PDB file of C-alpha atoms in Angstrom:
ATOM      1  CA  UNK A   1     -80.350  21.293 -72.607  1.00 57.00           C
ATOM      2  CA  UNK A   2     -76.858  22.379 -73.547  1.00 53.00           C
ATOM      3  CA  UNK A   3     -76.099  23.156 -69.906  1.00 58.00           C
ATOM      4  CA  UNK A   4     -77.111  19.623 -68.905  1.00 60.00           C
ATOM      5  CA  UNK A   5     -74.666  18.126 -71.466  1.00 56.00           C
ATOM      6  CA  UNK A   6     -71.868  20.314 -70.127  1.00 58.00           C
ATOM      7  CA  UNK A   7     -72.571  19.254 -66.537  1.00 62.00           C
ATOM      8  CA  UNK A   8     -72.579  15.537 -67.488  1.00 53.00           C
ATOM      9  CA  UNK A   9     -69.272  15.945 -69.409  1.00 59.00           C
ATOM     10  CA  UNK A  10     -67.564  17.646 -66.445  1.00 54.00           C
ATOM     11  CA  UNK A  11     -68.783  14.922 -64.043  1.00 57.00           C
ATOM     12  CA  UNK A  12     -67.421  12.139 -66.296  1.00 58.00           C
ATOM     13  CA  UNK A  13     -64.070  13.936 -66.583  1.00 58.00           C
ATOM     14  CA  UNK A  14     -63.785  14.268 -62.802  1.00 56.00           C
ATOM     15  CA  UNK A  15     -64.625  10.579 -62.282  1.00 54.00           C
ATOM     16  CA  UNK A  16     -61.931   9.550 -64.782  1.00 54.00           C
ATOM     17  CA  UNK A  17     -59.263  11.681 -63.072  1.00 47.00           C
ATOM     18  CA  UNK A  18     -60.256  10.302 -59.652  1.00 52.00           C
ATOM     19  CA  UNK A  19     -60.028   6.686 -60.894  1.00 52.00           C
ATOM     20  CA  UNK A  20     -56.598   7.272 -62.453  1.00 48.00           C
ATOM     21  CA  UNK A  21     -55.390   8.910 -59.246  1.00 50.00           C
ATOM     22  CA  UNK A  22     -56.584   5.935 -57.194  1.00 46.00           C
ATOM     23  CA  UNK A  23     -54.647   3.555 -59.452  1.00 46.00           C
ATOM     24  CA  UNK A  24     -51.441   5.596 -59.156  1.00 43.00           C
ATOM     25  CA  UNK A  25     -51.680   5.612 -55.368  1.00 45.00           C
ATOM     26  CA  UNK A  26     -51.132   1.833 -55.415  1.00 43.00           C
ATOM     27  CA  UNK A  27     -47.981   1.959 -57.557  1.00 43.00           C
ATOM     28  CA  UNK A  28     -44.315   2.817 -57.178  1.00 44.00           C
ATOM     29  CA  UNK A  29     -42.492   4.608 -59.968  1.00 44.00           C
ATOM     30  CA  UNK A  30     -39.127   2.910 -60.574  1.00 47.00           C
ATOM     31  CA  UNK A  31     -38.271   5.193 -63.472  1.00 44.00           C
ATOM     32  CA  UNK A  32     -40.059   7.287 -66.041  1.00 44.00           C
ATOM     33  CA  UNK A  33     -42.084   4.592 -67.790  1.00 44.00           C
ATOM     34  CA  UNK A  34     -42.215   1.497 -65.553  1.00 46.00           C
ATOM     35  CA  UNK A  35     -44.709   0.936 -62.707  1.00 44.00           C
ATOM     36  CA  UNK A  36     -44.528  -1.871 -60.177  1.00 47.00           C
ATOM     37  CA  UNK A  37     -47.733  -2.752 -58.350  1.00 43.00           C
ATOM     38  CA  UNK A  38     -47.532  -2.520 -54.555  1.00 43.00           C
ATOM     39  CA  UNK A  39     -50.280  -3.300 -52.013  1.00 41.00           C
ATOM     40  CA  UNK A  40     -50.610  -0.726 -49.244  1.00 42.00           C
ATOM     41  CA  UNK A  41     -51.652  -1.764 -45.719  1.00 44.00           C
ATOM     42  CA  UNK A  42     -53.856   1.321 -45.372  1.00 41.00           C
ATOM     43  CA  UNK A  43     -55.332   3.885 -47.718  1.00 40.00           C
ATOM     44  CA  UNK A  44     -53.981   6.613 -45.453  1.00 40.00           C
ATOM     45  CA  UNK A  45     -50.430   5.244 -45.497  1.00 41.00           C
ATOM     46  CA  UNK A  46     -47.785   7.049 -47.514  1.00 41.00           C
ATOM     47  CA  UNK A  47     -46.316   5.427 -50.606  1.00 39.00           C
ATOM     48  CA  UNK A  48     -42.961   3.823 -49.633  1.00 40.00           C
ATOM     49  CA  UNK A  49     -40.489   2.994 -52.393  1.00 48.00           C
ATOM     50  CA  UNK A  50     -38.207  -0.062 -52.214  1.00 55.00           C
ATOM     51  CA  UNK A  51     -34.984   0.863 -50.419  1.00 61.00           C
ATOM     52  CA  UNK A  52     -32.622  -0.860 -52.848  1.00 69.00           C
ATOM     53  CA  UNK A  53     -34.130   0.220 -56.181  1.00 70.00           C
ATOM     54  CA  UNK A  54     -32.108   2.686 -58.239  1.00 69.00           C
ATOM     55  CA  UNK A  55     -33.867   5.013 -60.646  1.00 65.00           C
ATOM     56  CA  UNK A  56     -32.714   4.593 -64.242  1.00 63.00           C
ATOM     57  CA  UNK A  57     -33.723   7.172 -66.791  1.00 59.00           C
ATOM     58  CA  UNK A  58     -34.980   5.527 -70.004  1.00 53.00           C
ATOM     59  CA  UNK A  59     -32.967   6.016 -73.176  1.00 49.00           C
ATOM     60  CA  UNK A  60     -35.242   8.001 -75.452  1.00 52.00           C
ATOM     61  CA  UNK A  61     -39.006   7.501 -75.138  1.00 53.00           C
ATOM     62  CA  UNK A  62     -38.956   3.715 -74.804  1.00 55.00           C
ATOM     63  CA  UNK A  63     -38.527   1.533 -71.725  1.00 57.00           C
ATOM     64  CA  UNK A  64     -35.901  -1.227 -71.927  1.00 59.00           C
ATOM     65  CA  UNK A  65     -37.244  -3.028 -68.861  1.00 62.00           C
ATOM     66  CA  UNK A  66     -33.950  -2.748 -66.927  1.00 67.00           C
ATOM     67  CA  UNK A  67     -34.264  -2.646 -63.146  1.00 74.00           C
ATOM     68  CA  UNK A  68     -31.087  -1.929 -61.169  1.00 80.00           C
ATOM     69  CA  UNK A  69     -30.843  -3.003 -57.532  1.00 84.00           C
ATOM     70  CA  UNK A  70     -28.344  -1.446 -55.173  1.00 86.00           C
ATOM     71  CA  UNK A  71     -25.044  -3.294 -54.694  1.00 88.00           C
ATOM     72  CA  UNK A  72     -22.619  -0.502 -53.687  1.00 89.00           C
ATOM     73  CA  UNK A  73     -24.372   2.510 -52.105  1.00 89.00           C
ATOM     74  CA  UNK A  74     -23.215   6.058 -52.714  1.00 90.00           C
ATOM     75  CA  UNK A  75     -20.481   7.193 -50.307  1.00 91.00           C
ATOM     76  CA  UNK A  76     -19.000   3.711 -49.734  1.00 92.00           C
ATOM     77  CA  UNK A  77     -15.308   2.885 -50.105  1.00 94.00           C
ATOM     78  CA  UNK A  78     -14.233  -0.362 -51.709  1.00 94.00           C
ATOM     79  CA  UNK A  79     -10.849  -2.050 -51.655  1.00 93.00           C
ATOM     80  CA  UNK A  80      -9.760  -5.368 -52.993  1.00 92.00           C
ATOM     81  CA  UNK A  81      -7.318  -7.615 -54.752  1.00 91.00           C
ATOM     82  CA  UNK A  82      -7.548  -9.490 -58.038  1.00 91.00           C
ATOM     83  CA  UNK A  83      -5.118 -12.055 -59.350  1.00 88.00           C
ATOM     84  CA  UNK A  84      -4.631 -14.380 -62.292  1.00 88.00           C
ATOM     85  CA  UNK A  85      -2.444 -17.381 -62.981  1.00 87.00           C
ATOM     86  CA  UNK A  86      -1.896 -19.295 -66.221  1.00 83.00           C
ATOM     87  CA  UNK A  87       0.478 -22.245 -66.556  1.00 82.00           C
ATOM     88  CA  UNK A  88       1.396 -24.563 -69.421  1.00 75.00           C
ATOM     89  CA  UNK A  89       3.736 -27.554 -69.320  1.00 74.00           C
ATOM     90  CA  UNK A  90       4.451 -29.767 -72.296  1.00 67.00           C
ATOM     91  CA  UNK A  91       4.497 -32.816 -69.995  1.00 67.00           C
ATOM     92  CA  UNK A  92       0.736 -32.308 -69.529  1.00 64.00           C
ATOM     93  CA  UNK A  93       0.065 -32.046 -73.284  1.00 61.00           C
ATOM     94  CA  UNK A  94       1.342 -35.309 -74.669  1.00 58.00           C
ATOM     95  CA  UNK A  95      -1.380 -35.442 -77.324  1.00 54.00           C
ATOM     96  CA  UNK A  96      -0.333 -32.078 -78.800  1.00 56.00           C
ATOM     97  CA  UNK A  97       3.318 -32.843 -79.342  1.00 55.00           C
ATOM     98  CA  UNK A  98       2.531 -36.412 -80.332  1.00 55.00           C
ATOM     99  CA  UNK A  99       0.758 -34.944 -83.358  1.00 55.00           C
ATOM    100  CA  UNK A 100       3.253 -32.180 -84.100  1.00 58.00           C
ATOM    101  CA  UNK A 101       6.601 -33.570 -82.914  1.00 60.00           C
ATOM    102  CA  UNK A 102       8.919 -33.514 -79.908  1.00 66.00           C
ATOM    103  CA  UNK A 103       8.449 -30.568 -77.527  1.00 68.00           C
ATOM    104  CA  UNK A 104       9.917 -29.591 -74.166  1.00 71.00           C
ATOM    105  CA  UNK A 105       8.371 -26.289 -73.070  1.00 75.00           C
ATOM    106  CA  UNK A 106       6.782 -24.609 -70.057  1.00 81.00           C
ATOM    107  CA  UNK A 107       5.127 -21.228 -69.596  1.00 83.00           C
ATOM    108  CA  UNK A 108       3.714 -19.388 -66.583  1.00 88.00           C
ATOM    109  CA  UNK A 109       1.931 -16.044 -66.278  1.00 89.00           C
ATOM    110  CA  UNK A 110       1.135 -14.441 -62.916  1.00 91.00           C
ATOM    111  CA  UNK A 111      -0.382 -11.074 -62.037  1.00 92.00           C
ATOM    112  CA  UNK A 112      -1.741  -9.334 -58.955  1.00 93.00           C
ATOM    113  CA  UNK A 113      -3.752  -6.071 -58.826  1.00 93.00           C
ATOM    114  CA  UNK A 114      -4.700  -4.302 -55.571  1.00 94.00           C
ATOM    115  CA  UNK A 115      -7.164  -1.419 -55.945  1.00 94.00           C
ATOM    116  CA  UNK A 116      -9.223   1.125 -54.034  1.00 95.00           C
ATOM    117  CA  UNK A 117     -12.321   3.062 -55.097  1.00 95.00           C
ATOM    118  CA  UNK A 118     -15.104   5.389 -53.963  1.00 96.00           C
ATOM    119  CA  UNK A 119     -18.796   5.191 -54.907  1.00 94.00           C
ATOM    120  CA  UNK A 120     -19.680   8.619 -56.333  1.00 94.00           C
ATOM    121  CA  UNK A 121     -23.224   7.381 -57.031  1.00 90.00           C
ATOM    122  CA  UNK A 122     -25.201   4.261 -56.248  1.00 89.00           C
ATOM    123  CA  UNK A 123     -23.542   1.366 -58.113  1.00 89.00           C
ATOM    124  CA  UNK A 124     -20.920   3.658 -59.689  1.00 92.00           C
ATOM    125  CA  UNK A 125     -17.306   3.568 -58.460  1.00 95.00           C
ATOM    126  CA  UNK A 126     -14.207   5.537 -59.462  1.00 96.00           C
ATOM    127  CA  UNK A 127     -10.800   4.472 -58.192  1.00 95.00           C
ATOM    128  CA  UNK A 128      -7.129   3.655 -58.695  1.00 96.00           C
ATOM    129  CA  UNK A 129      -5.462   0.323 -59.356  1.00 94.00           C
ATOM    130  CA  UNK A 130      -1.892  -0.917 -59.028  1.00 94.00           C
ATOM    131  CA  UNK A 131      -0.421  -4.067 -60.467  1.00 93.00           C
ATOM    132  CA  UNK A 132       2.500  -6.415 -61.030  1.00 95.00           C
ATOM    133  CA  UNK A 133       2.787  -9.155 -63.653  1.00 93.00           C
ATOM    134  CA  UNK A 134       5.477 -11.762 -64.263  1.00 93.00           C
ATOM    135  CA  UNK A 135       5.878 -13.995 -67.319  1.00 92.00           C
ATOM    136  CA  UNK A 136       8.418 -16.799 -67.769  1.00 91.00           C
ATOM    137  CA  UNK A 137       8.719 -19.080 -70.769  1.00 86.00           C
ATOM    138  CA  UNK A 138      11.354 -21.822 -71.264  1.00 81.00           C
ATOM    139  CA  UNK A 139      11.796 -23.744 -74.487  1.00 77.00           C
ATOM    140  CA  UNK A 140      14.203 -26.646 -74.046  1.00 71.00           C
ATOM    141  CA  UNK A 141      13.568 -28.169 -77.453  1.00 69.00           C
ATOM    142  CA  UNK A 142      10.955 -28.037 -80.182  1.00 67.00           C
ATOM    143  CA  UNK A 143      10.988 -30.332 -83.227  1.00 66.00           C
ATOM    144  CA  UNK A 144       7.976 -29.873 -85.453  1.00 65.00           C
ATOM    145  CA  UNK A 145       7.184 -32.025 -88.458  1.00 64.00           C
ATOM    146  CA  UNK A 146       4.106 -30.695 -90.275  1.00 61.00           C
ATOM    147  CA  UNK A 147       4.711 -32.594 -93.501  1.00 60.00           C
ATOM    148  CA  UNK A 148       7.414 -33.637 -95.862  1.00 60.00           C
ATOM    149  CA  UNK A 149       8.102 -30.043 -96.911  1.00 64.00           C
ATOM    150  CA  UNK A 150       7.756 -28.277 -93.546  1.00 65.00           C
ATOM    151  CA  UNK A 151       9.845 -29.169 -90.517  1.00 65.00           C
ATOM    152  CA  UNK A 152      12.092 -27.189 -88.170  1.00 62.00           C
ATOM    153  CA  UNK A 153      13.618 -27.321 -84.702  1.00 68.00           C
ATOM    154  CA  UNK A 154      14.342 -24.811 -81.933  1.00 67.00           C
ATOM    155  CA  UNK A 155      16.189 -25.218 -78.649  1.00 70.00           C
ATOM    156  CA  UNK A 156      17.537 -23.431 -75.564  1.00 75.00           C
ATOM    157  CA  UNK A 157      15.322 -20.337 -75.598  1.00 82.00           C
ATOM    158  CA  UNK A 158      14.063 -18.390 -72.576  1.00 86.00           C
ATOM    159  CA  UNK A 159      11.877 -15.300 -72.181  1.00 88.00           C
ATOM    160  CA  UNK A 160      10.973 -13.423 -68.988  1.00 91.00           C
ATOM    161  CA  UNK A 161       9.018 -10.214 -68.400  1.00 92.00           C
ATOM    162  CA  UNK A 162       8.304  -8.109 -65.317  1.00 94.00           C
ATOM    163  CA  UNK A 163       5.856  -5.200 -65.518  1.00 94.00           C
ATOM    164  CA  UNK A 164       4.570  -2.746 -62.902  1.00 96.00           C
ATOM    165  CA  UNK A 165       1.405  -0.765 -63.554  1.00 95.00           C
ATOM    166  CA  UNK A 166      -0.737   2.090 -62.288  1.00 96.00           C
ATOM    167  CA  UNK A 167      -4.154   3.104 -63.565  1.00 95.00           C
ATOM    168  CA  UNK A 168      -7.511   4.700 -62.910  1.00 96.00           C
ATOM    169  CA  UNK A 169     -10.814   2.932 -63.452  1.00 95.00           C
ATOM    170  CA  UNK A 170     -14.560   3.503 -63.650  1.00 95.00           C
ATOM    171  CA  UNK A 171     -16.830   0.639 -62.600  1.00 94.00           C
ATOM    172  CA  UNK A 172     -20.620   0.402 -63.049  1.00 92.00           C
ATOM    173  CA  UNK A 173     -22.614  -2.291 -61.239  1.00 91.00           C
ATOM    174  CA  UNK A 174     -25.958  -3.786 -62.206  1.00 88.00           C
ATOM    175  CA  UNK A 175     -27.791  -5.506 -59.341  1.00 87.00           C
ATOM    176  CA  UNK A 176     -29.903  -8.465 -60.461  1.00 84.00           C
ATOM    177  CA  UNK A 177     -31.733  -9.509 -57.284  1.00 81.00           C
ATOM    178  CA  UNK A 178     -33.711  -7.690 -54.618  1.00 80.00           C
ATOM    179  CA  UNK A 179     -31.395  -8.834 -51.805  1.00 81.00           C
ATOM    180  CA  UNK A 180     -28.399  -7.092 -53.399  1.00 80.00           C
ATOM    181  CA  UNK A 181     -26.220 -10.211 -53.428  1.00 87.00           C
ATOM    182  CA  UNK A 182     -25.638 -10.947 -57.104  1.00 89.00           C
ATOM    183  CA  UNK A 183     -24.904  -8.674 -60.033  1.00 90.00           C
ATOM    184  CA  UNK A 184     -22.831  -7.758 -63.049  1.00 91.00           C
ATOM    185  CA  UNK A 185     -20.320  -4.973 -63.574  1.00 92.00           C
ATOM    186  CA  UNK A 186     -18.291  -3.361 -66.313  1.00 92.00           C
ATOM    187  CA  UNK A 187     -14.915  -1.797 -65.629  1.00 93.00           C
ATOM    188  CA  UNK A 188     -13.156   0.653 -67.944  1.00 93.00           C
ATOM    189  CA  UNK A 189      -9.513   1.272 -66.988  1.00 94.00           C
ATOM    190  CA  UNK A 190      -6.733   3.498 -68.300  1.00 95.00           C
ATOM    191  CA  UNK A 191      -3.402   1.926 -67.288  1.00 95.00           C
ATOM    192  CA  UNK A 192       0.269   2.788 -67.663  1.00 96.00           C
ATOM    193  CA  UNK A 193       2.715  -0.135 -67.490  1.00 95.00           C
ATOM    194  CA  UNK A 194       6.498  -0.082 -67.295  1.00 95.00           C
ATOM    195  CA  UNK A 195       9.048  -2.857 -66.933  1.00 95.00           C
ATOM    196  CA  UNK A 196      11.717  -4.979 -68.565  1.00 93.00           C
ATOM    197  CA  UNK A 197      11.945  -8.220 -70.480  1.00 92.00           C
ATOM    198  CA  UNK A 198      14.853 -10.545 -71.217  1.00 92.00           C
ATOM    199  CA  UNK A 199      15.298 -12.947 -74.113  1.00 88.00           C
ATOM    200  CA  UNK A 200      18.144 -15.411 -74.466  1.00 86.00           C
ATOM    201  CA  UNK A 201      18.950 -18.247 -76.837  1.00 82.00           C
ATOM    202  CA  UNK A 202      21.788 -20.711 -77.304  1.00 76.00           C
ATOM    203  CA  UNK A 203      24.318 -22.003 -74.793  1.00 73.00           C
ATOM    204  CA  UNK A 204      27.576 -20.760 -73.343  1.00 69.00           C
ATOM    205  CA  UNK A 205      29.549 -23.198 -75.489  1.00 71.00           C
ATOM    206  CA  UNK A 206      27.832 -22.194 -78.757  1.00 71.00           C
ATOM    207  CA  UNK A 207      27.613 -18.486 -77.928  1.00 71.00           C
ATOM    208  CA  UNK A 208      24.794 -17.170 -75.805  1.00 76.00           C
ATOM    209  CA  UNK A 209      22.646 -14.459 -77.393  1.00 83.00           C
ATOM    210  CA  UNK A 210      20.894 -12.076 -75.063  1.00 84.00           C
ATOM    211  CA  UNK A 211      18.505  -9.126 -75.547  1.00 89.00           C
ATOM    212  CA  UNK A 212      17.162  -6.848 -72.825  1.00 92.00           C
ATOM    213  CA  UNK A 213      14.128  -4.665 -73.478  1.00 93.00           C
ATOM    214  CA  UNK A 214      12.700  -1.673 -71.594  1.00 94.00           C
ATOM    215  CA  UNK A 215       8.913  -1.502 -72.020  1.00 94.00           C
ATOM    216  CA  UNK A 216       6.517   1.445 -71.702  1.00 95.00           C
ATOM    217  CA  UNK A 217       2.858   0.818 -72.442  1.00 95.00           C
ATOM    218  CA  UNK A 218      -0.392   2.786 -72.251  1.00 95.00           C
ATOM    219  CA  UNK A 219      -3.582   0.731 -72.362  1.00 93.00           C
ATOM    220  CA  UNK A 220      -7.335   1.412 -72.306  1.00 93.00           C
ATOM    221  CA  UNK A 221      -9.262  -1.740 -71.468  1.00 90.00           C
ATOM    222  CA  UNK A 222     -12.868  -2.862 -71.006  1.00 91.00           C
ATOM    223  CA  UNK A 223     -13.411  -5.703 -68.528  1.00 90.00           C
ATOM    224  CA  UNK A 224     -16.926  -7.007 -67.726  1.00 92.00           C
ATOM    225  CA  UNK A 225     -17.494  -9.431 -64.873  1.00 92.00           C
ATOM    226  CA  UNK A 226     -19.786 -10.941 -62.250  1.00 93.00           C
ATOM    227  CA  UNK A 227     -19.897 -10.206 -58.516  1.00 94.00           C
ATOM    228  CA  UNK A 228     -21.409 -12.178 -55.616  1.00 92.00           C
ATOM    229  CA  UNK A 229     -21.617 -10.851 -52.033  1.00 92.00           C
ATOM    230  CA  UNK A 230     -20.650 -13.836 -49.896  1.00 90.00           C
ATOM    231  CA  UNK A 231     -20.906 -11.633 -46.762  1.00 89.00           C
ATOM    232  CA  UNK A 232     -22.738  -8.318 -46.260  1.00 85.00           C
ATOM    233  CA  UNK A 233     -19.512  -6.325 -46.921  1.00 89.00           C
ATOM    234  CA  UNK A 234     -17.372  -8.896 -48.759  1.00 92.00           C
ATOM    235  CA  UNK A 235     -17.815  -9.958 -52.372  1.00 92.00           C
ATOM    236  CA  UNK A 236     -16.111 -12.376 -54.744  1.00 93.00           C
ATOM    237  CA  UNK A 237     -15.726 -11.390 -58.383  1.00 93.00           C
ATOM    238  CA  UNK A 238     -14.452 -12.625 -61.720  1.00 91.00           C
ATOM    239  CA  UNK A 239     -13.727 -10.494 -64.774  1.00 90.00           C
ATOM    240  CA  UNK A 240     -12.191 -10.926 -68.217  1.00 85.00           C
ATOM    241  CA  UNK A 241     -10.911  -8.642 -70.945  1.00 85.00           C
ATOM    242  CA  UNK A 242     -13.031  -8.248 -74.072  1.00 85.00           C
ATOM    243  CA  UNK A 243     -11.686  -5.105 -75.765  1.00 82.00           C
ATOM    244  CA  UNK A 244      -8.725  -2.803 -75.501  1.00 86.00           C
ATOM    245  CA  UNK A 245      -6.539  -0.193 -77.121  1.00 91.00           C
ATOM    246  CA  UNK A 246      -2.806   0.023 -76.466  1.00 91.00           C
ATOM    247  CA  UNK A 247       0.326   1.935 -77.396  1.00 94.00           C
ATOM    248  CA  UNK A 248       3.655   0.228 -76.638  1.00 93.00           C
ATOM    249  CA  UNK A 249       7.245   1.439 -76.891  1.00 94.00           C
ATOM    250  CA  UNK A 250      10.204  -0.972 -76.608  1.00 92.00           C
ATOM    251  CA  UNK A 251      13.885  -0.036 -76.365  1.00 93.00           C
ATOM    252  CA  UNK A 252      16.191  -3.013 -76.901  1.00 91.00           C
ATOM    253  CA  UNK A 253      19.857  -3.688 -76.241  1.00 90.00           C
ATOM    254  CA  UNK A 254      21.728  -6.916 -77.116  1.00 86.00           C
ATOM    255  CA  UNK A 255      24.901  -8.507 -75.764  1.00 80.00           C
ATOM    256  CA  UNK A 256      27.057  -6.544 -78.246  1.00 81.00           C
ATOM    257  CA  UNK A 257      25.733  -3.169 -77.063  1.00 81.00           C
ATOM    258  CA  UNK A 258      23.608  -2.550 -80.164  1.00 86.00           C
ATOM    259  CA  UNK A 259      20.360  -0.704 -79.499  1.00 88.00           C
ATOM    260  CA  UNK A 260      17.036  -0.537 -81.249  1.00 89.00           C
ATOM    261  CA  UNK A 261      13.648   1.118 -80.780  1.00 91.00           C
ATOM    262  CA  UNK A 262      10.237  -0.192 -81.747  1.00 90.00           C
ATOM    263  CA  UNK A 263       6.787   1.331 -81.345  1.00 92.00           C
ATOM    264  CA  UNK A 264       3.455  -0.304 -82.041  1.00 90.00           C
ATOM    265  CA  UNK A 265      -0.219   0.298 -81.352  1.00 90.00           C
ATOM    266  CA  UNK A 266      -3.387  -1.640 -81.883  1.00 87.00           C
ATOM    267  CA  UNK A 267      -6.851  -2.635 -80.749  1.00 86.00           C
ATOM    268  CA  UNK A 268      -8.606  -5.915 -80.088  1.00 82.00           C
ATOM    269  CA  UNK A 269     -12.284  -6.760 -79.739  1.00 81.00           C
ATOM    270  CA  UNK A 270     -12.377 -10.350 -78.502  1.00 77.00           C
ATOM    271  CA  UNK A 271     -12.369 -12.306 -75.258  1.00 78.00           C
ATOM    272  CA  UNK A 272      -8.819 -12.574 -73.959  1.00 75.00           C
ATOM    273  CA  UNK A 273      -8.397 -15.962 -72.260  1.00 72.00           C
ATOM    274  CA  UNK A 274      -5.084 -14.796 -70.792  1.00 73.00           C
ATOM    275  CA  UNK A 275      -6.788 -11.858 -69.048  1.00 79.00           C
ATOM    276  CA  UNK A 276      -9.128 -13.626 -66.606  1.00 84.00           C
ATOM    277  CA  UNK A 277      -9.008 -12.224 -63.067  1.00 87.00           C
ATOM    278  CA  UNK A 278     -10.486 -13.558 -59.817  1.00 90.00           C
ATOM    279  CA  UNK A 279     -10.633 -11.404 -56.702  1.00 91.00           C
ATOM    280  CA  UNK A 280     -12.077 -10.379 -53.368  1.00 92.00           C
ATOM    281  CA  UNK A 281     -13.565  -6.929 -52.616  1.00 92.00           C
ATOM    282  CA  UNK A 282     -14.280  -5.304 -49.251  1.00 91.00           C
ATOM    283  CA  UNK A 283     -17.000  -2.627 -49.126  1.00 89.00           C
ATOM    284  CA  UNK A 284     -16.948  -0.172 -46.183  1.00 86.00           C
TER     285      UNK A 284
END
């Protein structure tokens, strides 16, 4: 009787293993803990995984449900150009200076950043980036009246800045659709910037004051963004700065020949509305 029980137990165990094996033959393993059902045309056909799925190892023992589709395959080169432009003119902000006082001011910020990179893994790119930025601000007059006890005026002030930059970056993509057209990315860049700035105030008749500054800056920035492939090898993207660390050294010299040195460092963890970039990328 004991032998009969043993035989029945072994048969049930074999049937359970066979049923589990049959279920696994109709699935594709995306990563360690997620299974996606797939219907096979024939029981003799081999299991074929989706060509644009990227395996992601779960963090710890739990699945986060993240599926990454291929946007930039391993071995591809990318090259592109991003740019940004910000402009402010007091003539377009009549409501602001109507509340605060008389104001004649304009400001413009322009930057351009060409870059090149290589995909060391699927959806992971390492590369180099160059850049140039130009800032000009003119203050003709500013008369602020914030109350009976607080009012002041400024006039004839101008500031300009020209910076050149070089940096290295690491970019990770996250594909969101099976066609590989739309996704997100995060770019971490270490950048060195060098340039000059000029500040002047007053007029020639009253005595023009002038200060020239030599700038050296080292910055580590985090820039997330979105990417859309408008053509099979051409994508449009937009990114913005959300966090960064910087160290900046400024050496100043005024019109009298006096010199000064200032160093500062800091970090920010907020969306920078002045650091929004739009660009085009070519993937080869």
